[in-house]
Amino acid sequence: MEKMPQHQKKEHEKNFWENSVVYQVYPWTFNEDEAREPQLGHGSIAGITEKLDYLKKDVGVDALWLSPFYPSPMKDGGYDVIDMTAVHEELGTLADFEALVTEAHERDMKIMIDLMPNHTSNEHSWFQESRSSKDNSKADWYIWHDGVVDADGNRRPPNNWASVFSLPQLEARKRGELDVAPGDMTPPISAWTWDDERQQYYLHSFANFQPDLNWSNPDVRAAIKDIMRTWLDRGVDGFRIDAVNYIGKNMDFTDEDTDTAYVEGVDNPYDQLRRYNSCGYPWTFYRHVREMTDVLYEDKYKDRDTRIILEAYMGEHELKKLNEIAPGKASTFNFGALDLSWQAPLRWIQARAYYNSLPEGGVANQVNGNHDKPRLASRLGDEAARAAGLHNILLPGMTFIYNGEELGLHNAKIPKRYIKDPNGLRDPERTPMLWDGHAKHHGFSRTDRHLYLPLNQADTHLDVAAQRGDPDSSLALYKSAIELKHELTRPRYVSLIAKTAEGEHHDDVMAYGVESDDKRFTVMTNFASREVTAFVPNYAARAVGSVALSSVAAGGNSIDDSLDLKHGVRLGANEAIVIRH
Ligand code: NOJ
């Protein structure tokens, strides 16, 4: 790999992001601004601005990551873009966006936006031109192929690469729509679709309406980097880069091997294949990522507190390599914990390995959810979700919070007529924020039309108005935990071992220390739904401390109580606590 740019912050300088809270806003269901007439029943950019004080003062977030707000046919929640430099007219205007950036900056908050370098909508003008002939100016902006002819003389896609969005095949098979012999595996959807206009196949790693851009074409790379510059010039502070591993492909189109771990009927048929060629292909992938991170080091931008966070579901080795590309400016999402079950030993191993894997100057991050995962409280239950919230917030690095997580919101039941997700899966975690029960649609919108997605009626008692001012609320817990996080500058992760009275490793408790030069906290989390006692015998210097925060509202450890880690700490069911030393 080439040498790392030399523009990284000096050791003593505080990096804005190093211990920050980044709040993911899903623009379509966050808030529709009061002023908009007529009200459209979905969020707006001005609606986000309207809630900046909530985010700053009631939650304590440092930065927002906005999921796509670009013009889009909205077949994949906006991840099917037709112009990545503009604002969807139903969400507002560029002026609204610029006002949001200005207002955020006035509050010392930063704005990160979603960048989709791998694919566009098939309605994008680039694709329209590309498909129109084999010799137009964008002919090679997408990945086209004649296909192959099989032994029976039939035209077939050039290889076995599959679409990530192959899950609906399982249901299609159940409905009898697929011609598959009993015992055979359900075929994934091909990543190639025939285009009648161009008389060739085009590649789409996701849905067929999301053609992949051709990253081996320098013009494509230049166009994406120009888009980054456009937004940086508009004041944006960083990018969450979508599905980034897919930009690295083997352009020889070698078939993928089969993955024997695939479980028929349970797994996405896409998982029948290993993925070495269709994404994350090492000879192209890291180079392409590096081109994007380099933009942040260009003279015009290098002194700004910018950041890139890469979305890549990959193995540890690959993630480590990605984190080494530009540690001062870019890191991958740490999905390792998100994808594990809520068990103390698993989380302990993952956290230790993760922090150890980071390069010098790298910024860690923690994720408890996003718009692609069932909501935290639905996955873990309410009490464990509170514990997981506290546990993740105090871990050193950037803590990502998906909108509504701070309220303890749950997945909603979505009537069929509302379903928007092409997988039919992810709408339940995307329903509107709940602001105020005294207002129409809980303050989300005043529309008389249908909402973009329905309110989760089962959660209406959890709205912001109900939680604000309630010291026992989930919102209050998140705010207090974030305040504690912000007490630490440049914290280090200290892996601790929680033990039982018999001196065995504790099955249910994970303990970790967070230390900065002048402050120390210990966090102890009980993953079990019953009371336990745990000891941290090897943390002698910090044995005694006082409770700074508990995730359990009533009946947990009381604030300011003195504890001795060597003599045992009692933790209530699903209780996480912060101990101040
Ligand atoms: C990842 C995004 O998070 C997801 O919502 C989207 O469907 C895929 N990328 C495809 O763009």
Coordinates of C-alpha atoms and ligand atoms in Angstrom, one line a residue:
M1 CA 0.0 0.0 0.0
E2 CA 1.2 3.5 -0.7
K3 CA 2.4 5.8 2.1
M4 CA -0.1 7.4 4.3
P5 CA -0.7 11.2 3.8
Q6 CA 1.2 13.3 6.3
H7 CA -1.6 15.7 7.1
Q8 CA -2.9 13.9 10.1
K9 CA -3.5 15.8 13.3
K10 CA -0.6 16.0 15.7
E11 CA -0.8 13.7 18.7
H12 CA -1.7 16.5 21.1
E13 CA -4.5 18.0 19.0
K14 CA -8.0 17.0 19.9
N15 CA -9.8 15.4 17.0
F16 CA -13.5 16.5 17.0
W17 CA -14.6 13.0 16.3
E18 CA -12.5 11.0 18.7
N19 CA -15.1 10.8 21.4
S20 CA -18.2 12.0 19.7
V21 CA -21.8 11.0 19.4
V22 CA -23.1 10.8 15.9
Y23 CA -26.8 10.7 15.4
Q24 CA -28.3 9.1 12.3
V25 CA -31.3 11.0 10.9
Y26 CA -33.5 9.1 8.5
P27 CA -34.8 12.3 6.7
W28 CA -38.1 10.8 5.4
T29 CA -39.4 10.0 8.9
F30 CA -37.6 12.4 11.2
N31 CA -39.7 15.5 11.3
E32 CA -41.8 17.7 8.9
D33 CA -41.1 21.3 9.6
E34 CA -44.0 23.3 11.0
A35 CA -43.8 26.0 8.3
R36 CA -44.3 23.8 5.3
E37 CA -47.6 24.2 3.4
P38 CA -49.0 21.9 2.4
Q39 CA -47.7 19.3 4.8
L40 CA -46.7 16.2 2.8
G41 CA -46.6 13.6 5.6
H42 CA -42.9 12.9 5.5
G43 CA -39.9 14.6 6.9
S44 CA -38.1 17.6 5.5
I45 CA -34.7 19.2 5.7
A46 CA -36.1 22.2 7.5
G47 CA -37.7 19.7 9.9
I48 CA -34.2 18.5 10.9
T49 CA -33.1 22.1 11.5
E50 CA -36.1 22.6 13.7
K51 CA -34.9 19.7 15.9
L52 CA -31.3 20.7 16.3
D53 CA -31.9 22.1 19.7
Y54 CA -33.5 18.8 20.8
L55 CA -30.5 16.9 19.4
K56 CA -28.0 19.3 21.0
K57 CA -29.6 20.0 24.4
D58 CA -31.9 17.0 25.1
V59 CA -29.7 14.3 23.7
G60 CA -26.2 15.9 23.5
V61 CA -25.2 14.8 20.1
D62 CA -22.1 16.2 18.4
A63 CA -22.8 15.4 14.7
L64 CA -25.6 14.2 12.5
W65 CA -25.3 11.6 9.7
L66 CA -28.1 12.2 7.2
S67 CA -29.3 9.2 5.3
P68 CA -29.9 10.0 1.6
F69 CA -32.0 13.2 0.9
Y70 CA -31.2 13.3 -2.8
P71 CA -33.6 13.2 -5.7
S72 CA -34.6 9.6 -6.0
P73 CA -37.5 7.4 -7.2
M74 CA -37.4 6.1 -3.6
K75 CA -37.4 2.4 -4.4
D76 CA -34.7 1.8 -1.9
G77 CA -35.2 4.5 0.7
G78 CA -33.2 7.0 -1.3
Y79 CA -30.2 4.7 -1.9
D80 CA -31.3 4.8 -5.5
V81 CA -30.2 8.2 -6.4
I82 CA -30.8 10.3 -9.6
D83 CA -28.6 13.3 -8.6
M84 CA -26.2 13.1 -5.8
T85 CA -25.6 16.9 -5.8
A86 CA -29.2 18.0 -5.2
V87 CA -31.9 17.8 -2.6
H88 CA -35.1 15.8 -3.2
E89 CA -37.7 18.4 -3.9
E90 CA -40.2 16.8 -1.5
L91 CA -37.6 17.2 1.3
G92 CA -36.8 20.9 0.6
T93 CA -34.2 23.0 -1.3
L94 CA -30.5 23.4 -1.3
A95 CA -31.0 26.6 0.6
D96 CA -32.8 24.5 3.3
F97 CA -29.8 22.2 3.4
E98 CA -27.3 25.1 3.6
A99 CA -29.4 26.6 6.5
L100 CA -29.2 23.2 8.2
V101 CA -25.4 23.2 7.9
T102 CA -25.1 26.8 9.1
E103 CA -27.4 26.2 12.1
A104 CA -25.6 23.0 13.0
H105 CA -22.3 24.7 12.9
E106 CA -23.6 27.5 15.1
R107 CA -24.3 24.9 17.7
D108 CA -20.8 23.3 17.2
M109 CA -22.4 20.3 15.5
K110 CA -21.1 18.7 12.4
I111 CA -23.0 17.2 9.4
M112 CA -22.1 14.0 7.7
I113 CA -24.0 12.9 4.6
D114 CA -24.5 9.6 2.8
L115 CA -22.4 9.1 -0.3
M116 CA -23.3 6.3 -2.6
P117 CA -20.3 5.6 -4.9
N118 CA -21.3 2.1 -5.9
H119 CA -24.5 2.5 -7.7
T120 CA -27.2 5.0 -8.9
S121 CA -30.8 4.7 -9.8
N122 CA -31.5 3.3 -13.3
E123 CA -33.3 6.6 -13.7
H124 CA -30.1 8.6 -13.3
S125 CA -29.2 10.6 -16.4
W126 CA -25.8 8.9 -16.4
F127 CA -27.4 5.5 -16.8
Q128 CA -30.0 6.7 -19.3
E129 CA -27.1 7.9 -21.5
S130 CA -25.0 4.8 -20.8
R131 CA -27.7 2.4 -21.9
S132 CA -28.6 4.4 -25.0
S133 CA -25.7 3.0 -27.1
K134 CA -22.3 1.4 -26.9
D135 CA -20.5 4.5 -27.9
N136 CA -21.9 7.4 -26.0
S137 CA -19.8 9.5 -23.6
K138 CA -21.0 7.5 -20.6
A139 CA -21.0 4.1 -22.4
D140 CA -18.4 2.8 -19.9
W141 CA -19.8 4.4 -16.7
Y142 CA -21.6 1.3 -15.8
I143 CA -20.6 -2.4 -16.1
W144 CA -22.0 -3.9 -19.3
H145 CA -21.4 -7.3 -20.7
D146 CA -22.7 -9.4 -23.7
G147 CA -23.2 -12.4 -21.5
V148 CA -22.5 -16.0 -22.6
V149 CA -24.3 -18.6 -24.6
D150 CA -24.8 -21.9 -22.8
A151 CA -24.7 -25.5 -24.2
D152 CA -28.4 -25.2 -25.2
G153 CA -27.8 -22.0 -27.1
N154 CA -29.4 -19.8 -24.5
R155 CA -28.0 -16.4 -23.5
R156 CA -26.9 -16.3 -19.9
P157 CA -25.3 -13.7 -17.6
P158 CA -21.5 -13.8 -17.7
N159 CA -21.0 -15.2 -14.3
N160 CA -22.7 -16.4 -11.1
W161 CA -22.6 -13.1 -9.2
A162 CA -25.7 -12.5 -7.2
S163 CA -27.8 -9.5 -6.0
V164 CA -27.5 -8.7 -2.3
F165 CA -31.3 -8.3 -2.4
S166 CA -32.1 -12.0 -3.0
L167 CA -34.0 -12.6 0.2
P168 CA -37.4 -12.2 -1.4
Q169 CA -36.6 -15.4 -3.4
L170 CA -37.3 -17.5 -0.3
E171 CA -40.9 -16.2 -0.2
A172 CA -41.2 -16.5 -4.0
R173 CA -40.3 -20.1 -3.7
K174 CA -42.9 -20.7 -0.9
R175 CA -45.5 -19.1 -3.2
G176 CA -44.5 -21.6 -5.8
E177 CA -43.2 -19.0 -8.2
L178 CA -39.8 -20.6 -8.7
D179 CA -39.1 -23.7 -10.7
V180 CA -36.8 -25.4 -8.1
A181 CA -36.7 -29.1 -7.4
P182 CA -37.3 -30.2 -3.8
G183 CA -34.0 -30.4 -2.0
D184 CA -32.3 -27.9 -4.3
M185 CA -31.2 -24.5 -3.0
T186 CA -33.2 -21.5 -3.7
P187 CA -31.4 -19.6 -6.5
P188 CA -30.3 -16.0 -5.7
I189 CA -31.3 -13.3 -8.0
S190 CA -28.6 -12.7 -10.6
A191 CA -26.6 -9.5 -10.3
W192 CA -27.0 -9.1 -14.1
T193 CA -30.0 -7.8 -15.9
W194 CA -30.5 -7.8 -19.6
D195 CA -31.2 -4.4 -21.0
D196 CA -33.2 -4.4 -24.3
E197 CA -32.1 -0.9 -25.2
R198 CA -28.4 -1.5 -25.1
Q199 CA -28.7 -5.2 -25.9
Q200 CA -26.3 -6.1 -23.1
Y201 CA -26.4 -7.1 -19.4
Y202 CA -25.6 -4.6 -16.7
L203 CA -24.4 -5.4 -13.3
H204 CA -26.3 -4.5 -10.1
S205 CA -24.9 -5.7 -6.8
F206 CA -28.3 -4.6 -5.2
A207 CA -31.7 -4.3 -6.9
N208 CA -31.9 -4.2 -10.7
F209 CA -33.0 -0.6 -10.5
Q210 CA -29.5 0.2 -8.9
P211 CA -26.9 -0.3 -11.6
D212 CA -23.3 -0.4 -10.4
L213 CA -21.0 2.3 -11.5
N214 CA -17.8 1.2 -13.2
W215 CA -15.0 2.1 -10.8
S216 CA -12.3 1.0 -13.3
N217 CA -13.3 4.0 -15.3
P218 CA -11.3 7.1 -14.2
D219 CA -14.1 9.4 -15.3
V220 CA -16.5 7.7 -12.8
R221 CA -13.9 8.1 -10.0
A222 CA -13.4 11.8 -10.9
A223 CA -17.2 12.3 -10.9
I224 CA -17.6 10.9 -7.4
K225 CA -14.7 12.9 -6.1
D226 CA -16.2 16.0 -7.6
I227 CA -19.5 15.3 -5.8
M228 CA -17.5 15.0 -2.5
R229 CA -15.9 18.4 -3.2
T230 CA -19.3 19.9 -4.0
W231 CA -20.6 19.0 -0.6
L232 CA -17.5 19.9 1.2
D233 CA -17.7 23.3 -0.4
R234 CA -21.2 23.5 0.9
G235 CA -19.9 23.1 4.4
V236 CA -20.5 19.4 4.9
D237 CA -18.1 17.8 7.4
G238 CA -18.0 14.2 6.3
F239 CA -19.4 11.2 4.5
R240 CA -20.9 7.9 5.4
I241 CA -19.9 5.9 2.4
D242 CA -22.5 3.4 1.4
A243 CA -21.8 -0.2 0.5
V244 CA -18.2 0.8 -0.2
N245 CA -16.8 -2.8 -0.5
Y246 CA -18.8 -3.2 -3.7
I247 CA -16.7 -0.6 -5.6
G248 CA -13.8 -3.1 -5.5
K249 CA -14.5 -5.8 -8.2
N250 CA -12.5 -8.2 -10.2
M251 CA -13.2 -6.9 -13.7
D252 CA -12.3 -10.3 -15.1
F253 CA -15.7 -11.4 -13.7
T254 CA -14.4 -14.6 -12.2
D255 CA -17.2 -16.8 -10.7
E256 CA -17.6 -16.8 -7.0
D257 CA -17.1 -20.1 -5.1
T258 CA -19.9 -21.5 -3.1
D259 CA -20.2 -20.9 0.6
T260 CA -20.9 -24.1 2.5
A261 CA -22.1 -22.2 5.6
Y262 CA -25.3 -21.2 3.8
V263 CA -28.5 -22.5 5.5
E264 CA -31.3 -23.1 3.1
G265 CA -34.6 -21.5 4.1
V266 CA -33.0 -19.3 6.6
D267 CA -30.2 -17.4 5.0
N268 CA -30.4 -14.9 2.1
P269 CA -29.7 -17.0 -1.0
Y270 CA -27.1 -14.4 -1.8
D271 CA -25.0 -16.0 1.0
Q272 CA -24.6 -19.2 -1.1
L273 CA -21.6 -17.5 -2.6
R274 CA -18.3 -16.4 -1.1
R275 CA -17.4 -12.9 -2.0
Y276 CA -13.9 -12.5 -3.3
N277 CA -14.4 -11.1 -6.8
S278 CA -17.8 -9.4 -6.8
C279 CA -16.8 -7.1 -3.9
G280 CA -13.8 -6.2 -1.7
Y281 CA -11.4 -7.4 -4.5
P282 CA -8.1 -6.4 -3.0
W283 CA -6.3 -5.2 -6.1
T284 CA -8.9 -2.6 -6.8
F285 CA -10.8 -2.0 -3.6
Y286 CA -8.2 -0.4 -1.3
R287 CA -6.9 1.8 -4.1
H288 CA -10.4 3.1 -4.8
V289 CA -11.2 3.8 -1.2
R290 CA -7.9 5.7 -0.9
E291 CA -8.9 7.9 -3.8
M292 CA -11.9 9.0 -1.8
T293 CA -10.2 9.5 1.5
D294 CA -7.5 11.5 -0.4
V295 CA -10.1 14.2 -1.2
L296 CA -10.2 15.1 2.5
Y297 CA -6.5 15.7 2.4
E298 CA -6.6 18.1 -0.5
D299 CA -5.2 21.6 0.4
K300 CA -8.6 23.1 0.4
Y301 CA -10.0 20.7 3.0
K302 CA -7.1 19.2 4.9
D303 CA -7.3 21.5 7.9
R304 CA -11.0 21.0 8.5
D305 CA -12.3 18.4 11.0
T306 CA -13.7 16.1 8.3
R307 CA -14.4 12.4 8.6
I308 CA -15.4 9.5 6.5
I309 CA -17.1 6.4 7.9
L310 CA -17.1 3.4 5.6
E311 CA -20.0 1.0 5.4
A312 CA -18.4 -2.4 4.7
Y313 CA -19.6 -5.7 6.0
M314 CA -16.3 -7.6 5.7
G315 CA -13.9 -9.8 7.7
E316 CA -11.7 -8.5 10.4
H317 CA -8.6 -8.6 8.3
E318 CA -10.1 -6.5 5.5
L319 CA -11.6 -4.0 8.0
K320 CA -8.2 -3.6 9.6
K321 CA -6.6 -2.8 6.3
L322 CA -9.4 -0.3 5.6
N323 CA -8.8 1.4 8.9
E324 CA -5.1 1.7 8.1
I325 CA -5.8 3.7 4.9
A326 CA -6.2 7.1 6.5
P327 CA -6.7 6.7 10.3
G328 CA -6.8 10.4 10.9
K329 CA -9.8 10.9 8.6
A330 CA -11.5 7.6 7.9
S331 CA -12.6 4.4 9.6
T332 CA -15.0 1.6 8.9
F333 CA -18.2 1.0 10.9
N334 CA -17.6 -1.4 13.7
F335 CA -20.4 -3.8 13.0
G336 CA -18.7 -6.6 14.9
A337 CA -20.7 -6.1 18.1
L338 CA -23.9 -5.2 16.3
D339 CA -24.0 -8.6 14.6
L340 CA -23.2 -10.5 17.8
S341 CA -25.8 -11.8 20.2
W342 CA -26.0 -9.8 23.5
Q343 CA -23.7 -12.0 25.6
A344 CA -20.9 -10.8 27.8
P345 CA -18.0 -13.1 26.7
L346 CA -18.7 -12.5 23.0
R347 CA -18.9 -8.7 23.5
W348 CA -15.8 -8.8 25.6
I349 CA -13.7 -10.6 23.0
Q350 CA -15.1 -8.4 20.2
A351 CA -14.3 -5.2 22.0
R352 CA -10.8 -6.2 23.0
A353 CA -10.0 -7.4 19.5
Y354 CA -11.5 -4.4 17.9
Y355 CA -9.6 -1.8 20.0
N356 CA -6.4 -3.8 19.5
S357 CA -6.9 -3.8 15.8
L358 CA -7.0 0.0 15.4
P359 CA -4.0 1.7 13.9
E360 CA -2.3 4.5 15.7
G361 CA -4.4 7.7 15.4
G362 CA -7.5 5.6 14.4
V363 CA -10.8 6.5 15.9
A364 CA -13.0 3.7 17.2
N365 CA -16.8 3.6 16.8
Q366 CA -19.7 1.8 18.2
V367 CA -23.0 1.0 16.6
N368 CA -26.2 -0.2 18.2
G369 CA -28.5 0.0 15.2
N370 CA -29.3 1.8 11.9
H371 CA -32.0 1.9 9.3
D372 CA -31.1 -1.6 8.1
K373 CA -31.4 -3.4 11.5
P374 CA -34.4 -4.1 13.7
R375 CA -34.5 -1.5 16.4
L376 CA -32.3 -2.1 19.5
A377 CA -35.2 -2.4 21.9
S378 CA -36.9 -4.9 19.7
R379 CA -33.8 -7.0 19.4
L380 CA -32.8 -7.0 23.1
G381 CA -35.9 -6.0 25.1
D382 CA -36.3 -2.7 26.9
E383 CA -34.1 -3.2 29.9
A384 CA -31.2 -4.7 28.0
A385 CA -31.5 -2.0 25.3
R386 CA -31.0 0.6 28.0
A387 CA -27.9 -1.3 29.2
A388 CA -26.6 -1.6 25.7
G389 CA -27.2 2.1 25.1
L390 CA -25.1 3.1 28.2
H391 CA -22.5 0.4 27.4
N392 CA -22.0 1.7 23.9
I393 CA -22.0 5.4 24.7
L394 CA -19.2 5.1 27.2
L395 CA -17.0 3.0 24.9
P396 CA -14.2 5.3 23.6
G397 CA -14.7 6.6 20.1
M398 CA -17.7 7.7 18.0
T399 CA -21.0 6.4 19.2
F400 CA -23.6 6.1 16.5
I401 CA -27.2 6.5 17.6
Y402 CA -30.0 5.7 15.2
N403 CA -32.9 8.2 15.5
G404 CA -35.4 7.0 18.1
E405 CA -32.9 4.7 19.8
E406 CA -32.6 7.3 22.5
L407 CA -36.3 7.0 23.2
G408 CA -36.3 3.2 23.3
L409 CA -38.5 2.9 20.2
H410 CA -39.5 -0.5 18.8
N411 CA -40.1 -1.9 15.4
A412 CA -43.6 -1.3 14.1
K413 CA -46.1 -3.5 12.4
I414 CA -46.4 -2.2 8.8
P415 CA -49.6 -2.8 7.0
K416 CA -48.9 -4.3 3.5
R417 CA -50.1 -1.2 1.6
Y418 CA -47.3 0.9 3.3
I419 CA -44.4 -1.4 2.5
K420 CA -41.6 0.5 0.8
D421 CA -38.4 -1.6 1.3
P422 CA -37.6 -3.7 -1.8
N423 CA -36.8 -6.6 0.6
G424 CA -40.1 -6.1 2.5
L425 CA -38.0 -6.1 5.7
R426 CA -36.7 -2.8 6.9
D427 CA -39.7 -0.5 7.1
P428 CA -40.5 -1.5 10.8
E429 CA -37.4 0.3 12.0
R430 CA -38.0 3.4 9.8
T431 CA -41.4 4.6 11.2
P432 CA -41.7 8.3 12.2
M433 CA -40.1 9.8 15.2
L434 CA -42.6 10.5 18.0
W435 CA -42.4 14.0 19.3
D436 CA -45.5 15.1 21.1
G437 CA -48.7 13.3 21.8
H438 CA -50.7 16.5 22.1
A439 CA -50.0 17.4 18.4
K440 CA -51.3 15.8 15.3
H441 CA -49.4 12.7 14.2
H442 CA -47.4 13.0 17.4
G443 CA -45.8 16.2 16.1
F444 CA -44.2 14.5 13.2
S445 CA -46.4 16.1 10.5
R446 CA -49.7 18.0 10.4
T447 CA -50.7 16.4 7.1
D448 CA -54.2 15.2 6.3
R449 CA -52.7 12.7 3.8
H450 CA -51.2 9.3 4.6
L451 CA -47.9 9.4 6.3
Y452 CA -44.9 8.1 4.5
L453 CA -44.8 5.3 7.0
P454 CA -47.3 4.9 9.8
L455 CA -46.7 5.9 13.4
N456 CA -45.9 3.1 15.7
Q457 CA -49.0 3.3 17.8
A458 CA -47.6 0.9 20.3
D459 CA -44.9 3.3 21.1
T460 CA -46.7 6.6 21.4
H461 CA -46.3 6.8 25.1
L462 CA -42.5 7.0 24.4
D463 CA -42.6 10.3 22.6
V464 CA -40.1 13.1 23.3
A465 CA -42.6 15.2 25.2
A466 CA -43.4 12.4 27.6
Q467 CA -39.7 11.6 28.2
R468 CA -38.4 15.1 28.5
G469 CA -38.1 16.0 32.1
D470 CA -38.6 12.4 33.3
P471 CA -35.4 11.4 35.1
D472 CA -36.2 7.7 34.6
S473 CA -36.7 7.9 30.9
S474 CA -34.5 6.4 28.2
L475 CA -33.9 9.9 26.9
A476 CA -32.6 11.0 30.3
L477 CA -30.4 8.0 30.5
Y478 CA -28.9 8.7 27.0
K479 CA -28.3 12.4 27.9
S480 CA -26.6 11.5 31.2
A481 CA -24.4 8.8 29.6
I482 CA -23.4 11.3 26.8
E483 CA -22.5 13.9 29.4
L484 CA -20.3 11.4 31.1
K485 CA -18.7 10.4 27.8
H486 CA -18.0 14.1 27.1
E487 CA -16.1 14.4 30.3
L488 CA -13.3 12.4 28.8
T489 CA -10.8 13.7 26.3
R490 CA -8.9 11.1 24.2
P491 CA -10.1 8.1 26.3
R492 CA -8.4 4.8 26.2
Y493 CA -10.2 1.4 26.3
V494 CA -9.0 -0.8 29.2
S495 CA -10.1 -4.4 28.9
L496 CA -11.1 -5.8 32.3
I497 CA -12.1 -9.2 33.5
A498 CA -15.2 -9.6 35.6
K499 CA -15.2 -12.6 37.9
T500 CA -17.5 -14.6 40.1
A501 CA -17.1 -15.0 43.8
E502 CA -15.3 -18.2 43.0
G503 CA -12.8 -16.4 40.9
E504 CA -14.1 -17.8 37.6
H505 CA -14.7 -15.6 34.5
H506 CA -18.2 -14.2 34.9
D507 CA -20.6 -15.5 32.2
D508 CA -22.9 -12.6 32.4
V509 CA -20.9 -9.5 33.2
M510 CA -18.6 -7.5 31.0
A511 CA -16.4 -4.8 32.6
Y512 CA -14.2 -2.3 30.9
G513 CA -12.3 0.8 31.9
V514 CA -12.2 4.2 30.1
E515 CA -9.3 6.3 31.0
S516 CA -8.1 9.7 30.0
D517 CA -5.3 11.6 31.5
D518 CA -7.2 12.9 34.4
K519 CA -10.4 10.8 34.6
R520 CA -11.3 7.2 34.9
F521 CA -14.6 5.3 34.7
T522 CA -15.4 1.6 34.9
V523 CA -18.4 0.3 33.1
M524 CA -20.0 -2.9 34.3
T525 CA -22.8 -4.5 32.3
N526 CA -25.0 -7.4 33.4
F527 CA -26.2 -9.2 30.3
A528 CA -28.5 -11.5 32.3
S529 CA -32.1 -10.9 33.3
R530 CA -31.4 -11.7 37.0
E531 CA -29.3 -10.0 39.7
V532 CA -25.6 -11.0 39.8
T533 CA -22.5 -10.0 41.7
A534 CA -19.2 -9.5 39.9
F535 CA -15.7 -8.7 41.0
V536 CA -12.9 -7.0 39.1
P537 CA -9.9 -8.2 41.1
N538 CA -7.1 -7.0 38.8
Y539 CA -8.0 -3.4 38.7
A540 CA -6.4 -2.8 42.1
A541 CA -5.5 0.9 41.6
R542 CA -9.0 1.7 40.8
A543 CA -10.8 -0.6 43.2
V544 CA -13.0 2.0 44.8
G545 CA -15.3 4.3 43.1
S546 CA -18.8 5.7 43.2
V547 CA -21.8 5.1 40.9
A548 CA -22.1 7.8 38.3
L549 CA -25.0 6.3 36.4
S550 CA -27.1 3.2 36.2
S551 CA -29.3 2.0 33.3
V552 CA -31.9 0.8 35.7
A553 CA -34.3 3.6 36.7
A554 CA -35.6 2.2 39.9
G555 CA -34.1 -0.5 42.1
G556 CA -30.6 -0.4 40.5
N557 CA -27.4 1.0 42.0
S558 CA -28.0 4.4 43.4
I559 CA -26.0 7.4 42.1
D560 CA -23.0 8.3 44.4
D561 CA -23.0 5.0 46.2
S562 CA -19.5 3.9 46.9
L563 CA -18.4 0.6 45.4
D564 CA -15.4 -1.6 45.7
L565 CA -14.6 -3.6 42.6
K566 CA -12.5 -6.1 44.5
H567 CA -15.2 -6.8 47.0
G568 CA -17.9 -7.3 44.5
V569 CA -20.5 -5.2 42.8
R570 CA -24.2 -6.2 42.8
L571 CA -25.8 -5.6 39.4
G572 CA -29.6 -5.8 39.0
A573 CA -31.1 -7.7 36.0
N574 CA -29.9 -6.1 32.7
E575 CA -28.2 -3.3 34.6
A576 CA -25.2 -1.4 33.3
I577 CA -23.5 1.1 35.5
V578 CA -20.7 3.6 35.2
I579 CA -18.4 3.9 38.2
R580 CA -16.3 7.0 38.6
H581 CA -12.9 6.6 40.2
Ligands
NOJ1 C1 -26.6 0.1 2.4 C2 -27.8 0.9 2.9 O1 -27.6 1.1 4.3 C3 -29.0 0.2 2.6 O2 -30.1 0.8 3.2 C4 -29.2 0.1 1.1 O3 -30.3 -0.7 0.8 C5 -28.0 -0.6 0.5 N1 -26.8 0.0 1.0 C6 -28.0 -0.4 -1.0 O4 -27.7 0.9 -1.3

